[in-house]
GROMACS .gro file of C-alpha atoms in nm:
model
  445
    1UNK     CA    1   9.201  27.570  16.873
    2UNK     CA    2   9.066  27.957  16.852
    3UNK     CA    3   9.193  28.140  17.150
    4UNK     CA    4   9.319  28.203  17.499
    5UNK     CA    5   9.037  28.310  17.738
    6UNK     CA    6   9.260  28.543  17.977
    7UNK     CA    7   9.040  28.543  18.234
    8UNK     CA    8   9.034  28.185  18.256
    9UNK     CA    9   9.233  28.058  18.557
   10UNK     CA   10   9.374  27.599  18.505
   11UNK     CA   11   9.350  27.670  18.891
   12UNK     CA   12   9.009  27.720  18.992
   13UNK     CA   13   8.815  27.420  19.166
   14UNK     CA   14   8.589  27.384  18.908
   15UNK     CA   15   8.842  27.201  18.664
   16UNK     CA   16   8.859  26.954  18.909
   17UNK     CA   17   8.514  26.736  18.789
   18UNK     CA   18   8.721  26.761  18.446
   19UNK     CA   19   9.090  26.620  18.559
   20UNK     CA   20   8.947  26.373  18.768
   21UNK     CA   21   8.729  26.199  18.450
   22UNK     CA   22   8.995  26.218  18.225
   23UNK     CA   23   9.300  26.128  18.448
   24UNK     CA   24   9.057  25.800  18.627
   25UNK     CA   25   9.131  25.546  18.311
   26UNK     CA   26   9.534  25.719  18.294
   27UNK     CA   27   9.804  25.486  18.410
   28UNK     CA   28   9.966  25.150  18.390
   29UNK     CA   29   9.753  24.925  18.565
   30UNK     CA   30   9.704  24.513  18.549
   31UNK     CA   31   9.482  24.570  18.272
   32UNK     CA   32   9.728  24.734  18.080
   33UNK     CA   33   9.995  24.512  18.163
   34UNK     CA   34   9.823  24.217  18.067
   35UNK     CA   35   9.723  24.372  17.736
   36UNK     CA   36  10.036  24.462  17.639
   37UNK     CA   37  10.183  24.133  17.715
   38UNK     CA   38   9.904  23.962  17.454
   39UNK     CA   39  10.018  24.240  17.226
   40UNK     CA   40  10.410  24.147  17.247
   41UNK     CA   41  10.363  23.765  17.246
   42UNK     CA   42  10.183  23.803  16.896
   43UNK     CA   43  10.460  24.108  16.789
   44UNK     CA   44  10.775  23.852  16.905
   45UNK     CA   45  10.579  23.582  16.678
   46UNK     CA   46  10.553  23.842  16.420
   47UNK     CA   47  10.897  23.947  16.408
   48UNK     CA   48  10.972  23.567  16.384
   49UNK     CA   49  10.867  23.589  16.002
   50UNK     CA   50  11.031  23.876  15.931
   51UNK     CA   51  11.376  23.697  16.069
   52UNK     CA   52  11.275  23.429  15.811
   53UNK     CA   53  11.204  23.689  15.567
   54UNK     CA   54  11.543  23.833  15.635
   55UNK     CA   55  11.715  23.482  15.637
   56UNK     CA   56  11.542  23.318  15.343
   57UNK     CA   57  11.521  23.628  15.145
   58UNK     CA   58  11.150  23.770  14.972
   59UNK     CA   59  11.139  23.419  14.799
   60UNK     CA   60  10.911  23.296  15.098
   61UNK     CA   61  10.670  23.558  14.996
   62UNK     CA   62  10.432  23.588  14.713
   63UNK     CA   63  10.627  23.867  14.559
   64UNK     CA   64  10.859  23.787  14.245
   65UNK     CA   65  10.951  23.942  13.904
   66UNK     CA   66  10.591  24.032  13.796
   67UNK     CA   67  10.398  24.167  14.110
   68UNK     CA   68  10.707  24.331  14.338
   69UNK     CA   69  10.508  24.497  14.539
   70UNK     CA   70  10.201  24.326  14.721
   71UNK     CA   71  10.098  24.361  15.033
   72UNK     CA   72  10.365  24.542  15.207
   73UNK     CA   73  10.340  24.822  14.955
   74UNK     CA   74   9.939  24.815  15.041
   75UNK     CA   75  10.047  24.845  15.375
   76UNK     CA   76  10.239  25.138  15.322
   77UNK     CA   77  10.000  25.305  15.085
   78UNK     CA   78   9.733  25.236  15.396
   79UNK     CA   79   9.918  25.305  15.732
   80UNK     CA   80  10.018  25.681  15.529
   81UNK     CA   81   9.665  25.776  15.453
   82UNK     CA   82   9.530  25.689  15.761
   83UNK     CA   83   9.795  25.910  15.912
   84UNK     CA   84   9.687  26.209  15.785
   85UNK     CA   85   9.349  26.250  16.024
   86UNK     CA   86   9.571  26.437  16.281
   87UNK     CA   87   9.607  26.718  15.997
   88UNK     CA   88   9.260  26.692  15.863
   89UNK     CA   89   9.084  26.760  16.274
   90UNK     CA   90   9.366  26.945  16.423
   91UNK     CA   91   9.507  27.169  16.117
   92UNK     CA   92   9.187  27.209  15.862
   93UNK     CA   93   8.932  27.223  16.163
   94UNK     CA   94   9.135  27.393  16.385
   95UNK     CA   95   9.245  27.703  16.147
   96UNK     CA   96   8.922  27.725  16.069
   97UNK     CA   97   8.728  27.775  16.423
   98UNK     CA   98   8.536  27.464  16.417
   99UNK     CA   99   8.571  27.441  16.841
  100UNK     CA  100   8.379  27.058  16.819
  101UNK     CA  101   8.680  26.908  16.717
  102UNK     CA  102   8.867  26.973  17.076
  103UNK     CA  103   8.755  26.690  17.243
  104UNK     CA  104   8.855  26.469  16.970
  105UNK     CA  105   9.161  26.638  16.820
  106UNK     CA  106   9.423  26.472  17.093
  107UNK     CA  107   9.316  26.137  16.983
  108UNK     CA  108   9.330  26.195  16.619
  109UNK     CA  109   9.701  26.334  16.684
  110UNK     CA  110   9.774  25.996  16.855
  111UNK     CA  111   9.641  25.788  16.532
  112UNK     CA  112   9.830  26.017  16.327
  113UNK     CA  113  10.157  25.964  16.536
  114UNK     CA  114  10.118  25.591  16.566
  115UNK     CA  115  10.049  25.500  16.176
  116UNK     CA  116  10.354  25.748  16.070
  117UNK     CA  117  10.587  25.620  16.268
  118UNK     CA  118  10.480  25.245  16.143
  119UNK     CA  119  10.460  25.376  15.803
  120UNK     CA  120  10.852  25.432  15.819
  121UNK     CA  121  10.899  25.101  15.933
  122UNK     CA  122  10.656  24.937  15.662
  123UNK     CA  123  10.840  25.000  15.371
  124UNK     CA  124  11.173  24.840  15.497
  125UNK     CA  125  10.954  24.485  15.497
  126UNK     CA  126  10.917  24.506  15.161
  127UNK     CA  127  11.326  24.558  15.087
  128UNK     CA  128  11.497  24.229  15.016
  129UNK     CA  129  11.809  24.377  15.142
  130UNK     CA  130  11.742  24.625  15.442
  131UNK     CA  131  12.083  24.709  15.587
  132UNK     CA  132  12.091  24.899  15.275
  133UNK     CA  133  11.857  25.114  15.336
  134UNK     CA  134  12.113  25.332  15.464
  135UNK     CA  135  12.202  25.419  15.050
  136UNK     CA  136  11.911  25.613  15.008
  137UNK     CA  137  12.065  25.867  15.268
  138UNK     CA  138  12.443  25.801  15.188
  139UNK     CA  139  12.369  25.792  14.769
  140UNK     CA  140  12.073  26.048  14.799
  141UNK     CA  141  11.964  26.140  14.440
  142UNK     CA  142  11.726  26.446  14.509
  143UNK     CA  143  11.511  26.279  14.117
  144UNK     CA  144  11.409  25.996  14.332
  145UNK     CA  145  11.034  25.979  14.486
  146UNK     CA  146  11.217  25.730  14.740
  147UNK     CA  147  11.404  26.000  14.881
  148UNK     CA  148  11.131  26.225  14.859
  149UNK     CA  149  10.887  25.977  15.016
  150UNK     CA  150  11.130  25.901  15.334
  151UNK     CA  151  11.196  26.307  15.384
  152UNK     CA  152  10.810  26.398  15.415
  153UNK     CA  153  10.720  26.111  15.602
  154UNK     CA  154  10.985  26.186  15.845
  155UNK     CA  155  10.882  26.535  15.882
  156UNK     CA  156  10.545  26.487  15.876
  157UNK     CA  157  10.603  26.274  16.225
  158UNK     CA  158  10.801  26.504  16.381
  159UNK     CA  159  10.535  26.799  16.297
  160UNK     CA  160  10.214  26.555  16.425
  161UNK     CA  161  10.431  26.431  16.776
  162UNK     CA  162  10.462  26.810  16.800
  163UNK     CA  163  10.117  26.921  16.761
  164UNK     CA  164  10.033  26.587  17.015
  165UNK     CA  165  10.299  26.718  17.250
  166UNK     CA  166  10.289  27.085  17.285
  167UNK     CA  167   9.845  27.151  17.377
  168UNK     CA  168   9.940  26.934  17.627
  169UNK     CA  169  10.180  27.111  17.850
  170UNK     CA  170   9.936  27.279  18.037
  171UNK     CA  171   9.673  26.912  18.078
  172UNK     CA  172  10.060  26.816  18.273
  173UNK     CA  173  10.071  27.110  18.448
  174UNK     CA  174   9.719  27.052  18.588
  175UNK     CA  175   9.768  26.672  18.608
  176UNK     CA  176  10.117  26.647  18.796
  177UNK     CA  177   9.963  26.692  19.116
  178UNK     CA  178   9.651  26.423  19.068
  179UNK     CA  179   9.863  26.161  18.954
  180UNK     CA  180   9.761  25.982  19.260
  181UNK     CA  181   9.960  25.652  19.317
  182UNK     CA  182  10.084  25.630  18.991
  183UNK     CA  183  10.480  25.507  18.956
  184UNK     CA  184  10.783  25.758  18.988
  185UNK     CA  185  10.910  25.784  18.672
  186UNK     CA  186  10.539  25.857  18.552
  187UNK     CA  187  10.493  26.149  18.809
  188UNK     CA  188  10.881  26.228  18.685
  189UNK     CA  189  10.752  26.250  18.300
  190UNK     CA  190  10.500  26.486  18.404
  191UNK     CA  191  10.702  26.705  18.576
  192UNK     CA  192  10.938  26.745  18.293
  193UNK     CA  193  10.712  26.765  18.003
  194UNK     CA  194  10.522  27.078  18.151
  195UNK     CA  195  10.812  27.241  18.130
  196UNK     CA  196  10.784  27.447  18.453
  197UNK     CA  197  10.426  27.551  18.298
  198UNK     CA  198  10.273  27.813  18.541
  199UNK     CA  199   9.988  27.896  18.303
  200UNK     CA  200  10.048  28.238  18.247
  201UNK     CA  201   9.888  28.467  17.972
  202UNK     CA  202  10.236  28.509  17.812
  203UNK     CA  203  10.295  28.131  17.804
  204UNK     CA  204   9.978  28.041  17.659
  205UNK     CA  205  10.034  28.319  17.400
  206UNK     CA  206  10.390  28.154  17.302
  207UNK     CA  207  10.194  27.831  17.256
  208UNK     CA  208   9.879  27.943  17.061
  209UNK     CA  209  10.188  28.119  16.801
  210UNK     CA  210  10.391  27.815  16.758
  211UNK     CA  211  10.053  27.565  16.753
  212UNK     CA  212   9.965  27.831  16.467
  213UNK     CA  213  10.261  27.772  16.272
  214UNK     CA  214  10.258  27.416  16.334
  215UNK     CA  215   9.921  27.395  16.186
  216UNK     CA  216   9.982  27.603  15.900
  217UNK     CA  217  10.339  27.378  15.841
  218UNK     CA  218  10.163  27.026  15.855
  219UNK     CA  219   9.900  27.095  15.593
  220UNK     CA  220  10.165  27.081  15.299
  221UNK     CA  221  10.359  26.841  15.465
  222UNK     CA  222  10.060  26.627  15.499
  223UNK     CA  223   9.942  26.689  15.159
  224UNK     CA  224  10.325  26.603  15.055
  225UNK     CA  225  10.301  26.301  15.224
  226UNK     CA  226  10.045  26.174  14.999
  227UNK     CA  227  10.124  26.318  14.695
  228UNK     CA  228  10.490  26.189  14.672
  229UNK     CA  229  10.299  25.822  14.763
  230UNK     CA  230  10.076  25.891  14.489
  231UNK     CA  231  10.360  25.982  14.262
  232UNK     CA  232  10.604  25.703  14.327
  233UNK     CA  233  10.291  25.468  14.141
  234UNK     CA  234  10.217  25.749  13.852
  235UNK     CA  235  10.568  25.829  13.742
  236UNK     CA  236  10.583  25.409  13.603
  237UNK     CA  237  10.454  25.314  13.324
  238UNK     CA  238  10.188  25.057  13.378
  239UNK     CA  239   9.831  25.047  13.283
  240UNK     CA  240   9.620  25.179  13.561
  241UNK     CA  241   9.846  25.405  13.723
  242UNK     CA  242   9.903  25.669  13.428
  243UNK     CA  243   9.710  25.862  13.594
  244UNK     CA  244   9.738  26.282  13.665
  245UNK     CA  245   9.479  26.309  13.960
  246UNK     CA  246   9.688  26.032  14.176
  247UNK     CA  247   9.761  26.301  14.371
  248UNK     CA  248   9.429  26.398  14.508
  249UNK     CA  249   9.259  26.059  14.431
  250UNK     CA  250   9.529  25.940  14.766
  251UNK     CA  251   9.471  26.255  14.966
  252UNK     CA  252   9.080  26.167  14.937
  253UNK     CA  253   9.102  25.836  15.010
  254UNK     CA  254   9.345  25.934  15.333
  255UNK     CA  255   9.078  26.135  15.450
  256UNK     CA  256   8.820  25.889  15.448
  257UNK     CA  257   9.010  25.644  15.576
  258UNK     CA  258   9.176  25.826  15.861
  259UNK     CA  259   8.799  25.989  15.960
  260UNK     CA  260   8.670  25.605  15.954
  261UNK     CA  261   9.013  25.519  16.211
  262UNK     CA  262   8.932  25.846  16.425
  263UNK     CA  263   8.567  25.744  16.454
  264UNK     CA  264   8.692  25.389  16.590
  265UNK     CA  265   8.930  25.512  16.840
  266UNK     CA  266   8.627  25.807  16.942
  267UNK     CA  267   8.386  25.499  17.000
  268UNK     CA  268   8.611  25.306  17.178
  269UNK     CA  269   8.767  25.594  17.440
  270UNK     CA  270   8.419  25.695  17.501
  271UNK     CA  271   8.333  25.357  17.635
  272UNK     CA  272   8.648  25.199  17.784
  273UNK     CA  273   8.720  25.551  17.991
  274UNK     CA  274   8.373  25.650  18.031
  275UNK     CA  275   8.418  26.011  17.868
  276UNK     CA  276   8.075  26.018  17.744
  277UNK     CA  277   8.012  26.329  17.830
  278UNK     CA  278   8.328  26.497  17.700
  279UNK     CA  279   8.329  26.274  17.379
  280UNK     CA  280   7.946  26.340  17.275
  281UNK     CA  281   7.681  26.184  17.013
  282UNK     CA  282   7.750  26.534  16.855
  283UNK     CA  283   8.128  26.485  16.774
  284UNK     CA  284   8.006  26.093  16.598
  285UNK     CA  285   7.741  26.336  16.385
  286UNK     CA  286   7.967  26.576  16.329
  287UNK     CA  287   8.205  26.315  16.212
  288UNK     CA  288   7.928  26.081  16.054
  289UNK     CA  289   7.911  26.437  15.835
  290UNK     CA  290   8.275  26.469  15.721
  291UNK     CA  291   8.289  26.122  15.643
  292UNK     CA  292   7.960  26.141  15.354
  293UNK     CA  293   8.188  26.484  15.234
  294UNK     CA  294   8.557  26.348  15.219
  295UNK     CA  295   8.379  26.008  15.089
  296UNK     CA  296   8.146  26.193  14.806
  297UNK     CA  297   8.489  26.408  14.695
  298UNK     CA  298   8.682  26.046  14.699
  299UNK     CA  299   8.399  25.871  14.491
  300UNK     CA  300   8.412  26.133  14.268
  301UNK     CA  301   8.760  26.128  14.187
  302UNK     CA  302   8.670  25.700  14.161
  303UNK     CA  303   8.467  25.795  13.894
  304UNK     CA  304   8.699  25.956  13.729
  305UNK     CA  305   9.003  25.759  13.745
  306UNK     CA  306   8.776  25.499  13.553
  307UNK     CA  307   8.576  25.671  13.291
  308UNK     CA  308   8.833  25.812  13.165
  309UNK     CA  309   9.058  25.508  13.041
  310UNK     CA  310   8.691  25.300  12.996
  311UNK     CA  311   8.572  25.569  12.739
  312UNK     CA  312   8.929  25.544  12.542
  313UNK     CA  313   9.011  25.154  12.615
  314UNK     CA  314   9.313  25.140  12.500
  315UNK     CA  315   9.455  24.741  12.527
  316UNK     CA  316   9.663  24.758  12.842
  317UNK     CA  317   9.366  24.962  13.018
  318UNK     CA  318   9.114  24.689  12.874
  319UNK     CA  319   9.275  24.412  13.042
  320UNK     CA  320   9.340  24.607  13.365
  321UNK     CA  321   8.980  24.732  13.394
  322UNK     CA  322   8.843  24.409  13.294
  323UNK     CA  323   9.019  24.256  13.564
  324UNK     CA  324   8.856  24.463  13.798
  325UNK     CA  325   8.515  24.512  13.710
  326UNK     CA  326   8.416  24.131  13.579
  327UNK     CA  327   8.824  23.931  13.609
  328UNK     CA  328   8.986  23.798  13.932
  329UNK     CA  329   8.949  24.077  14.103
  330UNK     CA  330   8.582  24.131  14.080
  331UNK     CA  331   8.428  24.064  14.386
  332UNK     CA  332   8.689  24.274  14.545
  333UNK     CA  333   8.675  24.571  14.385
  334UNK     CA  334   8.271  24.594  14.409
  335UNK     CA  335   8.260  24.499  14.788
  336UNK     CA  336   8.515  24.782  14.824
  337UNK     CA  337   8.342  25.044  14.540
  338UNK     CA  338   7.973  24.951  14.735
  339UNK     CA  339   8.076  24.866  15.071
  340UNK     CA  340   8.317  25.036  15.175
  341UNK     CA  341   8.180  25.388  14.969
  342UNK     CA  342   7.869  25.385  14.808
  343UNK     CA  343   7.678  25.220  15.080
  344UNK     CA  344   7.835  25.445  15.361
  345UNK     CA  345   7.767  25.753  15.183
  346UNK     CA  346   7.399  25.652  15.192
  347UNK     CA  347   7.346  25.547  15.533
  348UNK     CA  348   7.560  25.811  15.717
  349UNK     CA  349   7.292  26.080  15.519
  350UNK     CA  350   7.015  26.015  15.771
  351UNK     CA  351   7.097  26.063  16.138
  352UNK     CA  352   7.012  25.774  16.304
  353UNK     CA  353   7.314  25.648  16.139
  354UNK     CA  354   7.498  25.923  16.265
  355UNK     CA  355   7.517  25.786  16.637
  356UNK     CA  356   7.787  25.616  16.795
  357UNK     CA  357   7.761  25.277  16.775
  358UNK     CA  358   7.579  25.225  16.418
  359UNK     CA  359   7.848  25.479  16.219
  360UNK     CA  360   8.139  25.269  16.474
  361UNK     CA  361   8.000  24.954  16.253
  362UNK     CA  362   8.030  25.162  15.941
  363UNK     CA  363   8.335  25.297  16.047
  364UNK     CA  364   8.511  24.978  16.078
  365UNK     CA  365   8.391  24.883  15.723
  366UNK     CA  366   8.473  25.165  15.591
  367UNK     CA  367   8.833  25.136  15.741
  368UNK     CA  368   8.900  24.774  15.625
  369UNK     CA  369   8.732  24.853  15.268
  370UNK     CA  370   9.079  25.135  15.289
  371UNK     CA  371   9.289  24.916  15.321
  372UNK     CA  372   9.195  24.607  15.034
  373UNK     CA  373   9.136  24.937  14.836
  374UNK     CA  374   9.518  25.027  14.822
  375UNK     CA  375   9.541  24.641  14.776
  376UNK     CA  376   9.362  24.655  14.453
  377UNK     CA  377   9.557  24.996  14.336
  378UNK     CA  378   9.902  24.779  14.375
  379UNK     CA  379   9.810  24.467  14.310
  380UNK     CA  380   9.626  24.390  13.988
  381UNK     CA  381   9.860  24.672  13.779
  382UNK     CA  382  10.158  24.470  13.852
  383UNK     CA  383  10.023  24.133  13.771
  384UNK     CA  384   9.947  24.266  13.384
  385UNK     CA  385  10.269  24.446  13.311
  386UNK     CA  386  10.333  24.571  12.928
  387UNK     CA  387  10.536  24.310  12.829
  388UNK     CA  388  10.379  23.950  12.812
  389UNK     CA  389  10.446  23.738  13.107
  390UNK     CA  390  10.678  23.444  12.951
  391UNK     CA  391  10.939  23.177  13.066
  392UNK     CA  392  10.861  23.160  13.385
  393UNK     CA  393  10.707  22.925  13.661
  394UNK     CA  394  10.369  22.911  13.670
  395UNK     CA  395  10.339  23.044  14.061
  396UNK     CA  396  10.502  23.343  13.918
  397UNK     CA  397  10.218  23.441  13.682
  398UNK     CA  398   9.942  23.497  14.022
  399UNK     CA  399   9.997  23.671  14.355
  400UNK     CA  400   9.919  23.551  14.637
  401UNK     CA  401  10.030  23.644  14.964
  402UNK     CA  402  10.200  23.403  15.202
  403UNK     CA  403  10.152  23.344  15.575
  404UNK     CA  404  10.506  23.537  15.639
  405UNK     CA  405  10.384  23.837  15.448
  406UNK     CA  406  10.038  23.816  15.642
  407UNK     CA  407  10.238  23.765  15.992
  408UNK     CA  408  10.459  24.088  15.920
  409UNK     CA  409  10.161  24.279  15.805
  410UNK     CA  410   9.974  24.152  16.174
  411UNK     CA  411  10.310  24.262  16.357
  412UNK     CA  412  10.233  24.635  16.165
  413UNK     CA  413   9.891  24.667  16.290
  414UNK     CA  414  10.005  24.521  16.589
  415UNK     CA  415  10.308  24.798  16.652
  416UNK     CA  416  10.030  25.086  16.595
  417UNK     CA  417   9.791  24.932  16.854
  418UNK     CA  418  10.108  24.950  17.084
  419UNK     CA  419  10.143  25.276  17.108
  420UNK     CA  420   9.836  25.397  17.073
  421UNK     CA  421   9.828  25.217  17.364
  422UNK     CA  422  10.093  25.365  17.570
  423UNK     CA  423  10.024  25.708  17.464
  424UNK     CA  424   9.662  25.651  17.573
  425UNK     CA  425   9.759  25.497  17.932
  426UNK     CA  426  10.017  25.748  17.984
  427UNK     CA  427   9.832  26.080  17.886
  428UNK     CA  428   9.521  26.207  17.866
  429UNK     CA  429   9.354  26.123  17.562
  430UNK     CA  430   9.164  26.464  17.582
  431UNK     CA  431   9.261  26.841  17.655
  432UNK     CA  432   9.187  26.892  18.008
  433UNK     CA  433   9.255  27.255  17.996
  434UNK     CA  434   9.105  27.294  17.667
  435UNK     CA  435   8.771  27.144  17.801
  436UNK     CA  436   8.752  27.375  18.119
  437UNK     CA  437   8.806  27.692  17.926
  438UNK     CA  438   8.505  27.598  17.700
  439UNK     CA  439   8.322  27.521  17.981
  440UNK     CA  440   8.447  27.865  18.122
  441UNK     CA  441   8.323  28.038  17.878
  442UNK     CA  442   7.989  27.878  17.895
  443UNK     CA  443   7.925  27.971  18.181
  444UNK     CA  444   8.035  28.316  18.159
  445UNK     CA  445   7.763  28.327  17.856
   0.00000   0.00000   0.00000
């Protein structure tokens, strides 16, 4: 987002073409109905373990003593990171005057809305007792990362719903009236979210102001977000996480895996609602590109958060590192290091790789590589704590994730799916008014 055209006028005919291919796929049809029904019979199943869970207690996980946090702390680690792609397209892009990310910036505000708000939720599966998650509000101790963890996460939501909500007061101006036979309350929700939006040149300079601030407010939010995640695993002790670049070793890794989400949702809008020719091969390319950069910064800092402790090997680092590069978790962490990185960073160098459907297929990869990534930075620390593991049942001494930690973890990905769902089939997933004013301008040139 640069700047108001003034002489462009949401009214003229032209915008029509526009409205009309981005409004076609909007609303709640059988399709959607049926969907969403699949969707909630899995999510009731899902919350089914978690009443176990709640019942029986964490004992029907795999957590105990040693490894406390497993998967649901992966989780948590993963659904954050992937957040952050609504700051990194509408915030870093947009301050800086790269126009290419329009088309694409509404949908990367939806991902960013959808993981955050799951995010929040995430963490509570992985509390034992969860009505008392209240005490971190009513015994707030402003030393503890939990605290500090909950109030940037929070804020960073409430900043992305308002950069999803406000560029697209005047797309419900201009859509109100070509709703077409879509249900009352629908046409209802327009007409109040617009805001009595008459697209004057005063209006759109209020918006452009506060979308400024917004922008400039998210970026250390978002890089907040991260960094408190980052610090609640550096400020313990354990081998593998005494780290000081934790900080922007996350952030990296958020980037990449929030571009690799974006790219996803890009392919699959492009298809499903036929807005190939808002949603071009030169957004996957320009993508494809920012992927190889965020993923050649995050290798780097790879590198680096395992030379370092290699060259020195001190005893606990030994075991930890061994582990990972030749141990348990071998095969893992090189189908993750070459995979979901190395591999990537080669192929997405030469163009042909670059188009829609072959980086969608890296894309997805790349995305799942994220997430068993933050499984390996939880997971094999806390099996090799300190102390030696002693006195204890042998099931203790491994981790290994049980079917009600994998069914809460579905009902997660499931939740996100939701409502990027709804927001999708309610609004338009790109900026009609945006789109017209570039083309506008086009023609004017």
């Amino acid at each position: 987002m640069t700047k108001h055209n003034p002489a462009f006028d949401p009214r003229n005919p032209r915008i029509d073409q526009i409205a009309n291919d981005v409004l076609k796929p909007v609303g709640l049809n059988s399709k959607f109905h049926a969907w969403m029904g699949f969707l909630s019979i899995i999510l009731i199943a899902c919350i089914y373990a978690y009443i176990i869970q709640i019942d029986k207690g964490l004992i029907v996980t795999g957590l105990r003593d040693y490894v406390s946090w497993g998967m649901y702390i992966s989780n948590f680690v993963f659904f954050v990171a992937t957040s952050l792609v609504g700051m990194l397209i509408t915030a870093v892009l947009g301050l800086m005057g790269y126009e290419w990310q329009k088309p694409i910036a509404r949908i990367a505000e939806i991902i960013a809305v959808a993981f955050a708000a799951v995010a929040g939720l995430v963490i509570v599966s992985d509390m034992g007792r969860p009505e008392r998650l209240a005490y971190v509000f009513i015994h707030a101790r402003v030393q503890s990362p939990i605290l500090w963890d909950v109030t940037v996460v929070t804020t960073y939501l409430v900043i992305s719903f308002l950069l999803y909500l406000l560029p697209m007061i005047p797309d419900l101006a201009i859509s109100k009236g070509r709703l077409g036979n879509q249900p009352k309350w629908m046409v209802k929700l327009y007409e109040i979210l617009s805001f009595n939006w008459t697209h004057h040149p005063e209006q759109y300079k209020i918006l452009f102001k506060s979308l400024r601030i917004l922008m400039i407010l998210v970026i250390p939010t978002a890089f907040a977000i991260h960094t408190v995640t980052s610090w609640l695993f550096a400020v313990t002790p354990r081998s593998g996480w005494d780290s000081t670049i934790f900080g922007p070793y996350f952030l990296t890794g958020a980037f990449v895996a929030g571009s690799a989400a974006l790219v996803i949702a890009m392919f699959f809008f492009r298809n499903n609602y036929k807005l190939h020719q808002y949603i071009e091969e030169i957004h996957f390319d320009k993508m494809g590109k920012l992927l190889v950069l965020t993923s050649i910064v995050y290798l780097y800092f790879n590198i680096n958060e395992f030379l370092v402790p290699a060259y020195k090997m001190k005893a606990a680092d030994s075991i930890h590192l061994h582990e990972l590069f030749s141990g348990h978790y071998a095969f893992l962490f090189w189908m993750v290091q070459l995979g979901g990185l190395i591999i990537p960073i080669i192929l997405l160098l030469f163009k042909k790789f670059r188009k829609p459907f072959p980086i969608t297929i890296i894309a997805v990869i790349v995305l799942l590589a994220a997430w068993f990534k933050r499984f390996l930075i939880v997971v094999p620390t806390m099996a090799h704590p300190y102390l030696p593991k002693q006195y204890v049942p042998q099931e203790w001494m491994v981790y290994k994730p049980t079917l009600i930690e994998t069914a809460v973890t579905v009902g997660a990905i499931v939740l996100v799916v939701m409502i990027i769902t709804v927001l999708a089939k309610v609004f338009p997933v790109v900026s009609i008014w945006e789109l017209a004013e570039e083309k506008h301008k086009k023609s004017d040139e």
